[in-house]
mmCIF file of C-alpha atoms in Angstrom:
data_model
loop_
_atom_site.group_PDB
_atom_site.id
_atom_site.type_symbol
_atom_site.label_atom_id
_atom_site.label_comp_id
_atom_site.label_asym_id
_atom_site.label_seq_id
_atom_site.Cartn_x
_atom_site.Cartn_y
_atom_site.Cartn_z
ATOM 1 C CA MET O 63 0.038 -0.058 0.217
ATOM 2 C CA SER O 64 1.719 3.083 -1.052
ATOM 3 C CA PHE O 65 1.493 6.036 1.486
ATOM 4 C CA ASP O 66 0.813 9.454 0.795
ATOM 5 C CA PRO O 67 2.455 11.955 3.490
ATOM 6 C CA SER O 68 0.374 15.047 2.108
ATOM 7 C CA MET O 69 -2.790 12.712 3.038
ATOM 8 C CA GLY O 70 -4.576 14.104 -0.084
ATOM 9 C CA GLY O 71 -4.068 17.735 0.869
ATOM 10 C CA TYR O 72 -4.998 17.288 4.508
ATOM 11 C CA GLY O 73 -1.739 16.452 5.939
ATOM 12 C CA ALA O 74 -1.544 19.836 7.226
ATOM 13 C CA PHE O 75 -4.201 19.021 10.166
ATOM 14 C CA VAL O 76 -3.464 15.677 10.305
ATOM 15 C CA TRP O 77 0.258 16.028 11.444
ATOM 16 C CA PRO O 78 0.292 18.429 14.177
ATOM 17 C CA CYS O 79 -1.774 15.955 15.942
ATOM 18 C CA PHE O 80 0.395 13.459 15.545
ATOM 19 C CA VAL O 81 2.896 15.628 16.515
ATOM 20 C CA ALA O 82 1.331 17.474 19.668
ATOM 21 C CA MET O 83 0.610 13.222 20.795
ATOM 22 C CA VAL O 84 4.273 12.790 21.201
ATOM 23 C CA VAL O 85 4.637 16.355 22.728
ATOM 24 C CA VAL O 86 2.418 15.914 25.314
ATOM 25 C CA TYR O 87 2.606 12.246 26.316
ATOM 26 C CA GLY O 88 6.201 12.433 25.784
ATOM 27 C CA GLY O 89 6.594 15.789 28.079
ATOM 28 C CA LEU O 90 5.034 14.489 30.703
ATOM 29 C CA VAL O 91 6.957 11.285 30.697
ATOM 30 C CA LEU O 92 9.957 13.141 30.667
ATOM 31 C CA GLN O 93 8.971 15.457 33.580
ATOM 32 C CA ALA O 94 7.415 12.953 35.936
ATOM 33 C CA ARG O 95 10.608 11.023 35.701
ATOM 34 C CA TRP O 96 12.667 13.881 36.529
ATOM 35 C CA ALA O 97 10.413 15.242 39.406
ATOM 36 C CA TYR O 98 10.532 11.626 40.424
ATOM 37 C CA ARG O 99 14.594 11.223 40.322
ATOM 38 C CA ARG O 100 14.874 14.778 41.988
ATOM 39 C CA ALA O 101 12.288 13.753 45.049
ATOM 40 C CA GLN O 102 14.465 10.446 45.233
ATOM 41 C CA ARG O 103 17.691 12.645 45.307
ATOM 42 C CA ALA O 104 16.043 15.198 48.114
ATOM 43 C CA VAL O 105 15.169 12.173 50.329
ATOM 44 C CA ASN O 106 18.549 10.485 50.152
ATOM 45 C CA THR O 107 20.152 13.301 51.066
ATOM 46 C CA LYS O 108 18.440 14.222 53.900
ATOM 47 C CA ALA O 109 18.610 10.552 55.004
ATOM 48 C CA GLN O 110 22.350 11.077 54.689
ATOM 49 C CA GLU O 111 22.331 14.257 56.765
ATOM 50 C CA GLN O 112 20.806 12.586 59.469
ATOM 51 C CA MET N 77 -8.572 -3.317 48.538
ATOM 52 C CA PHE N 78 -8.433 0.726 49.308
ATOM 53 C CA SER N 79 -7.593 0.501 52.764
ATOM 54 C CA TYR N 80 -5.251 -2.370 51.864
ATOM 55 C CA PHE N 81 -3.314 -0.109 49.689
ATOM 56 C CA ALA N 82 -3.375 3.311 51.572
ATOM 57 C CA ASN N 83 -0.208 2.100 53.520
ATOM 58 C CA PRO N 84 2.329 3.631 51.544
ATOM 59 C CA ALA N 85 4.976 0.895 51.616
ATOM 60 C CA ARG N 86 2.489 -1.202 50.395
ATOM 61 C CA PHE N 87 1.270 1.061 47.325
ATOM 62 C CA GLU N 88 5.277 1.246 46.653
ATOM 63 C CA GLY N 89 5.700 -2.384 46.690
ATOM 64 C CA LEU N 90 3.179 -2.679 43.847
ATOM 65 C CA ALA N 91 4.357 0.469 41.845
ATOM 66 C CA ARG N 92 7.662 -0.440 41.744
ATOM 67 C CA TRP N 93 7.237 -3.384 39.298
ATOM 68 C CA LEU N 94 4.061 -2.163 37.872
ATOM 69 C CA THR N 95 5.154 1.472 36.614
ATOM 70 C CA PRO N 96 8.051 -0.252 34.405
ATOM 71 C CA VAL N 97 5.721 -2.842 32.787
ATOM 72 C CA LEU N 98 3.169 0.208 32.050
ATOM 73 C CA GLY N 99 5.615 2.202 30.541
ATOM 74 C CA ILE N 100 6.932 -0.711 28.067
ATOM 75 C CA LEU N 101 3.159 -1.561 27.322
ATOM 76 C CA ALA N 102 2.363 2.351 26.850
ATOM 77 C CA LEU N 103 5.233 2.438 24.584
ATOM 78 C CA GLY N 104 4.791 -0.563 22.610
ATOM 79 C CA LEU N 105 0.837 0.220 22.158
ATOM 80 C CA ILE N 106 0.963 3.707 21.251
ATOM 81 C CA VAL N 107 3.941 2.721 18.584
ATOM 82 C CA LEU N 108 1.327 0.077 16.997
ATOM 83 C CA GLY N 109 -1.487 2.200 17.598
ATOM 84 C CA THR N 110 0.454 5.084 15.467
ATOM 85 C CA TYR N 111 1.617 2.553 12.833
ATOM 86 C CA LEU N 112 -2.321 1.043 11.975
ATOM 87 C CA ALA N 113 -3.445 4.728 12.598
ATOM 88 C CA LEU N 114 -1.267 6.282 9.454
ATOM 89 C CA PHE N 115 -0.567 2.866 7.349
ATOM 90 C CA VAL N 116 -2.959 0.561 7.886
ATOM 91 C CA ALA N 117 -6.533 1.950 8.499
ATOM 92 C CA PRO N 118 -8.384 2.909 5.574
ATOM 93 C CA PRO N 119 -9.610 6.738 4.562
ATOM 94 C CA ASP N 120 -12.868 7.774 5.696
ATOM 95 C CA TYR N 121 -15.273 7.460 2.661
ATOM 96 C CA GLN N 122 -16.458 11.356 3.566
ATOM 97 C CA GLN N 123 -13.659 12.667 5.358
ATOM 98 C CA GLY N 124 -10.677 11.175 3.836
ATOM 99 C CA ASP N 125 -7.309 11.197 5.585
ATOM 100 C CA THR N 126 -8.357 13.927 7.897
ATOM 101 C CA ALA N 127 -10.520 11.266 9.939
ATOM 102 C CA ARG N 128 -6.992 9.798 11.190
ATOM 103 C CA ILE N 129 -7.087 12.676 13.518
ATOM 104 C CA MET N 130 -9.559 10.652 14.993
ATOM 105 C CA TYR N 131 -6.673 8.000 16.728
ATOM 106 C CA VAL N 132 -5.220 10.714 18.524
ATOM 107 C CA HIS N 133 -8.398 12.862 19.346
ATOM 108 C CA VAL N 134 -11.021 10.588 20.595
ATOM 109 C CA PRO N 135 -8.453 8.384 23.064
ATOM 110 C CA ALA N 136 -7.478 11.777 24.641
ATOM 111 C CA ALA N 137 -10.728 12.777 24.951
ATOM 112 C CA TRP N 138 -11.972 9.391 26.441
ATOM 113 C CA TRP N 139 -8.920 9.406 29.104
ATOM 114 C CA ALA N 140 -9.777 13.081 29.709
ATOM 115 C CA MET N 141 -13.032 12.227 31.342
ATOM 116 C CA GLY N 142 -11.569 8.936 32.660
ATOM 117 C CA VAL N 143 -8.891 10.592 34.452
ATOM 118 C CA TYR N 144 -11.711 13.130 35.856
ATOM 119 C CA GLY N 145 -13.513 10.196 36.877
ATOM 120 C CA ALA N 146 -10.538 8.286 38.638
ATOM 121 C CA MET N 147 -9.699 11.706 40.603
ATOM 122 C CA THR N 148 -13.468 11.937 41.499
ATOM 123 C CA VAL N 149 -12.842 8.094 43.350
ATOM 124 C CA ALA N 150 -9.808 9.118 44.727
ATOM 125 C CA SER N 151 -11.491 12.741 45.937
ATOM 126 C CA VAL N 152 -14.427 10.559 47.458
ATOM 127 C CA LEU N 153 -11.889 8.131 49.475
ATOM 128 C CA GLY N 154 -9.927 11.164 50.559
ATOM 129 C CA LEU N 155 -13.063 12.871 51.745
ATOM 130 C CA VAL N 156 -14.649 10.308 53.495
ATOM 131 C CA PHE N 157 -12.035 7.801 54.210
ATOM 132 C CA ARG N 158 -9.222 9.931 54.900
ATOM 133 C CA HIS N 159 -6.833 7.679 52.861
ATOM 134 C CA VAL N 160 -3.058 8.587 52.756
ATOM 135 C CA LEU N 161 -2.866 8.353 49.274
ATOM 136 C CA ALA N 162 -6.452 9.165 48.068
ATOM 137 C CA ASP N 163 -5.384 12.724 48.202
ATOM 138 C CA LEU N 164 -1.714 12.493 46.386
ATOM 139 C CA ALA N 165 -3.582 10.214 43.886
ATOM 140 C CA ALA N 166 -6.182 12.753 42.673
ATOM 141 C CA ARG N 167 -3.535 15.425 42.925
ATOM 142 C CA ALA N 168 -1.211 13.445 41.019
ATOM 143 C CA ALA N 169 -3.837 12.849 37.978
ATOM 144 C CA ALA N 170 -4.757 16.605 37.463
ATOM 145 C CA PRO N 171 -2.075 17.211 34.929
ATOM 146 C CA ILE N 172 -2.216 14.446 33.402
ATOM 147 C CA GLY N 173 -5.589 15.066 32.869
ATOM 148 C CA ALA N 174 -5.805 18.697 32.031
ATOM 149 C CA SER N 175 -2.812 17.440 29.312
ATOM 150 C CA LEU N 176 -5.438 14.908 27.730
ATOM 151 C CA THR N 177 -8.174 17.684 27.489
ATOM 152 C CA PHE N 178 -5.355 19.935 26.483
ATOM 153 C CA LEU N 179 -4.618 17.181 23.520
ATOM 154 C CA ALA N 180 -8.555 16.832 22.592
ATOM 155 C CA LEU N 181 -9.418 20.406 22.616
ATOM 156 C CA PHE N 182 -6.453 20.848 20.119
ATOM 157 C CA THR N 183 -6.423 18.000 17.657
ATOM 158 C CA GLY N 184 -10.673 18.907 17.572
ATOM 159 C CA ALA N 185 -9.587 22.336 16.286
ATOM 160 C CA LEU N 186 -7.293 20.757 14.076
ATOM 161 C CA TRP N 187 -10.320 18.399 12.898
ATOM 162 C CA GLY N 188 -12.955 21.164 13.211
ATOM 163 C CA LYS N 189 -11.395 23.759 10.333
ATOM 164 C CA PRO N 190 -11.875 21.138 7.423
ATOM 165 C CA MET N 191 -14.711 19.566 8.367
ATOM 166 C CA TRP N 192 -16.800 22.439 9.786
ATOM 167 C CA GLY N 193 -14.790 25.310 8.128
ATOM 168 C CA ALA N 194 -13.840 26.521 12.087
ATOM 169 C CA TYR N 195 -11.501 25.806 14.779
ATOM 170 C CA TRP N 196 -13.535 26.716 17.381
ATOM 171 C CA VAL N 197 -17.792 26.699 17.721
ATOM 172 C CA TRP N 198 -19.874 27.206 21.113
ATOM 173 C CA ASP N 199 -21.362 23.753 20.387
ATOM 174 C CA ALA N 200 -22.318 21.805 23.747
ATOM 175 C CA ARG N 201 -19.742 18.990 23.646
ATOM 176 C CA LEU N 202 -16.796 21.454 22.766
ATOM 177 C CA THR N 203 -18.170 23.747 25.734
ATOM 178 C CA SER N 204 -18.304 21.251 28.226
ATOM 179 C CA MET N 205 -14.912 20.092 27.298
ATOM 180 C CA LEU N 206 -13.393 23.549 27.361
ATOM 181 C CA VAL N 207 -15.161 23.841 31.077
ATOM 182 C CA LEU N 208 -13.739 20.456 32.320
ATOM 183 C CA PHE N 209 -10.304 21.856 31.237
ATOM 184 C CA LEU N 210 -11.386 24.919 33.480
ATOM 185 C CA PHE N 211 -12.077 22.551 36.145
ATOM 186 C CA TYR N 212 -8.490 20.615 35.795
ATOM 187 C CA LEU N 213 -6.701 24.239 35.840
ATOM 188 C CA GLY N 214 -9.111 25.215 39.211
ATOM 189 C CA TYR N 215 -8.180 22.282 40.922
ATOM 190 C CA MET N 216 -4.231 22.489 40.093
ATOM 191 C CA ALA N 217 -4.599 26.252 41.336
ATOM 192 C CA ILE N 218 -6.154 25.238 44.489
ATOM 193 C CA HIS N 219 -3.162 22.923 45.383
ATOM 194 C CA ALA N 220 -0.901 25.605 43.871
ATOM 195 C CA THR N 221 -1.935 28.275 46.043
ATOM 196 C CA ILE N 222 -2.848 26.898 49.337
ATOM 197 C CA ASP N 223 0.176 25.909 51.431
ATOM 198 C CA ASP N 224 -1.943 23.729 54.406
ATOM 199 C CA GLU N 225 -2.095 20.749 52.191
ATOM 200 C CA PRO N 226 -4.689 18.975 54.305
ATOM 201 C CA LEU N 227 -6.758 22.280 53.713
ATOM 202 C CA ALA N 228 -6.000 22.507 49.851
ATOM 203 C CA ALA N 229 -6.640 18.574 49.671
ATOM 204 C CA ARG N 230 -10.148 19.037 51.215
ATOM 205 C CA ILE N 231 -11.201 22.145 49.257
ATOM 206 C CA ALA N 232 -9.781 20.766 45.758
ATOM 207 C CA ALA N 233 -11.933 17.161 46.579
ATOM 208 C CA ILE N 234 -15.155 19.268 46.824
ATOM 209 C CA VAL N 235 -14.490 21.133 43.433
ATOM 210 C CA CYS N 236 -13.669 17.988 41.906
ATOM 211 C CA LEU N 237 -16.943 16.598 43.040
ATOM 212 C CA VAL N 238 -18.879 19.628 41.847
ATOM 213 C CA GLY N 239 -17.000 19.060 38.481
ATOM 214 C CA ALA N 240 -17.971 15.510 38.155
ATOM 215 C CA ILE N 241 -21.266 16.671 37.630
ATOM 216 C CA ASN N 242 -19.711 17.825 33.912
ATOM 217 C CA LEU N 243 -18.757 14.284 32.793
ATOM 218 C CA PRO N 244 -22.551 13.010 32.048
ATOM 219 C CA ILE N 245 -23.106 16.314 30.316
ATOM 220 C CA ILE N 246 -19.907 16.001 28.325
ATOM 221 C CA LYS N 247 -20.805 12.405 27.428
ATOM 222 C CA PHE N 248 -24.648 13.292 26.632
ATOM 223 C CA SER N 249 -24.337 16.476 25.121
ATOM 224 C CA VAL N 250 -24.112 15.328 21.537
ATOM 225 C CA ASP N 251 -27.717 13.619 22.508
ATOM 226 C CA TRP N 252 -29.766 16.431 24.547
ATOM 227 C CA TRP N 253 -28.580 19.151 22.598
ATOM 228 C CA ASN N 254 -28.449 19.838 18.638
ATOM 229 C CA THR N 255 -25.004 19.913 17.965
ATOM 230 C CA LEU N 256 -22.270 20.082 15.540
ATOM 231 C CA HIS N 257 -20.096 17.583 17.151
ATOM 232 C CA GLN N 258 -20.887 14.260 15.432
ATOM 233 C CA PRO N 259 -23.081 11.766 18.007
ATOM 234 C CA ALA N 260 -21.277 8.497 19.504
ATOM 235 C CA SER N 261 -20.226 5.903 17.326
ATOM 236 C CA LEU N 262 -19.165 3.539 19.812
ATOM 237 C CA LEU N 263 -20.937 3.316 22.744
ATOM 238 C CA ARG N 264 -24.635 3.563 21.300
ATOM 239 C CA LYS N 265 -27.942 1.656 21.089
ATOM 240 C CA GLY N 266 -27.325 -1.105 18.258
ATOM 241 C CA GLY N 267 -23.570 -1.063 18.342
ATOM 242 C CA ALA N 268 -20.826 0.737 17.508
ATOM 243 C CA ALA N 269 -21.253 2.020 13.977
ATOM 244 C CA ILE N 270 -17.621 2.075 13.026
ATOM 245 C CA HIS N 271 -15.634 -0.324 11.102
ATOM 246 C CA PRO N 272 -13.343 -3.075 12.593
ATOM 247 C CA GLU N 273 -10.285 -1.712 10.464
ATOM 248 C CA MET N 274 -10.639 1.711 11.899
ATOM 249 C CA LEU N 275 -11.941 0.554 15.111
ATOM 250 C CA THR N 276 -8.723 -1.722 15.968
ATOM 251 C CA PRO N 277 -6.593 1.002 15.610
ATOM 252 C CA LEU N 278 -8.937 3.899 17.907
ATOM 253 C CA LEU N 279 -8.710 0.638 20.600
ATOM 254 C CA VAL N 280 -4.967 -0.061 20.432
ATOM 255 C CA MET N 281 -4.846 3.868 20.659
ATOM 256 C CA ALA N 282 -7.100 3.790 23.541
ATOM 257 C CA ALA N 283 -4.860 0.901 25.417
ATOM 258 C CA GLY N 284 -1.668 2.708 24.923
ATOM 259 C CA VAL N 285 -3.009 5.900 26.545
ATOM 260 C CA ALA N 286 -4.646 3.801 29.732
ATOM 261 C CA ALA N 287 -1.401 2.346 29.983
ATOM 262 C CA TRP N 288 0.747 5.763 29.273
ATOM 263 C CA PHE N 289 -1.464 6.940 32.203
ATOM 264 C CA GLY N 290 -1.252 4.180 34.276
ATOM 265 C CA TYR N 291 2.633 5.161 34.273
ATOM 266 C CA VAL N 292 2.663 8.416 34.267
ATOM 267 C CA TRP N 293 0.102 8.420 37.498
ATOM 268 C CA LEU N 294 2.106 5.839 39.083
ATOM 269 C CA LEU N 295 5.252 7.788 39.067
ATOM 270 C CA ARG N 296 3.624 11.021 39.789
ATOM 271 C CA ILE N 297 2.044 9.461 42.979
ATOM 272 C CA ARG N 298 5.472 8.184 44.079
ATOM 273 C CA THR N 299 7.257 11.673 43.890
ATOM 274 C CA LEU N 300 4.399 12.905 46.160
ATOM 275 C CA VAL N 301 4.834 10.133 48.492
ATOM 276 C CA LEU N 302 9.058 10.745 48.366
ATOM 277 C CA ARG N 303 8.503 14.495 48.529
ATOM 278 C CA ARG N 304 6.394 13.945 51.498
ATOM 279 C CA GLN N 305 8.923 11.830 53.217
ATOM 280 C CA ALA N 306 11.580 14.414 52.741
ATOM 281 C CA PHE N 307 9.123 16.774 54.427
ATOM 282 C CA LEU N 308 8.547 14.792 57.377
ATOM 283 C CA LYS N 309 12.874 14.154 57.734
ATOM 284 C CA LEU N 310 13.124 17.855 57.693
ATOM 285 C CA ALA N 311 10.480 18.683 60.338
ATOM 286 C CA GLU N 312 11.956 15.796 62.341
ATOM 287 C CA ARG N 313 15.238 17.215 62.434
ATOM 288 C CA ALA N 314 13.554 20.737 62.926
ATOM 289 C CA ARG N 315 12.470 19.516 66.099
#
């Protein structure tokens, strides 16, 4: 099956949706992982200080 | 079951192995769903390739409501049973739900332009989704502005319960009012009005978004638990 990236001229509306999906889903994963690591470091530092 | 996992140590025991499992599942399902949506699913007989927006828009809209439902359950548990983790679970879910609602509104606007000729119309479905987005923002604003955490959690839980009234309004808005937005094509009387070739990628994407939500939610709850532990250790030292 041949794939037409312009999607019959409607690609201008379709592609941004998939890009937005990657940005939103990927962005939240990265933010959550970063916040978790930061919190983990904070707990470990407090434990060492004690 | 809720009481059992209200213990942070027991919750951490479950979340530690469940988080990566959900992460791998989410990545696999979303990649597969995107491939099926762009390369395998046929174009719509009326809308052509623009209908492919559905594979991003619909799962995001479903889970925007699903996350609010989960927040409502957590808020009830927090208010009634004072579960330690319930408030944290509701708080952790809010930014995820807000992001999903934003994605549903954004992709809906990009779908609306070529199909309706407008990015936005004050249609009952669109407006009720915007109200849902505002409830998410309001909920997050309460936690961001009130320093007393138990008080913020109580007020936010009440706001969340008030906002839950909007969920059936969103679902039935297309039936109760004459809307430009199409009526339900999956959960409707007489069965799904969507061809299996289009339904399969849609369900794969929806399952992927569910796993993604589970992954980010667990990670965010664990982060809030760790922050609370760090705070308690600091308070212990200060005594």
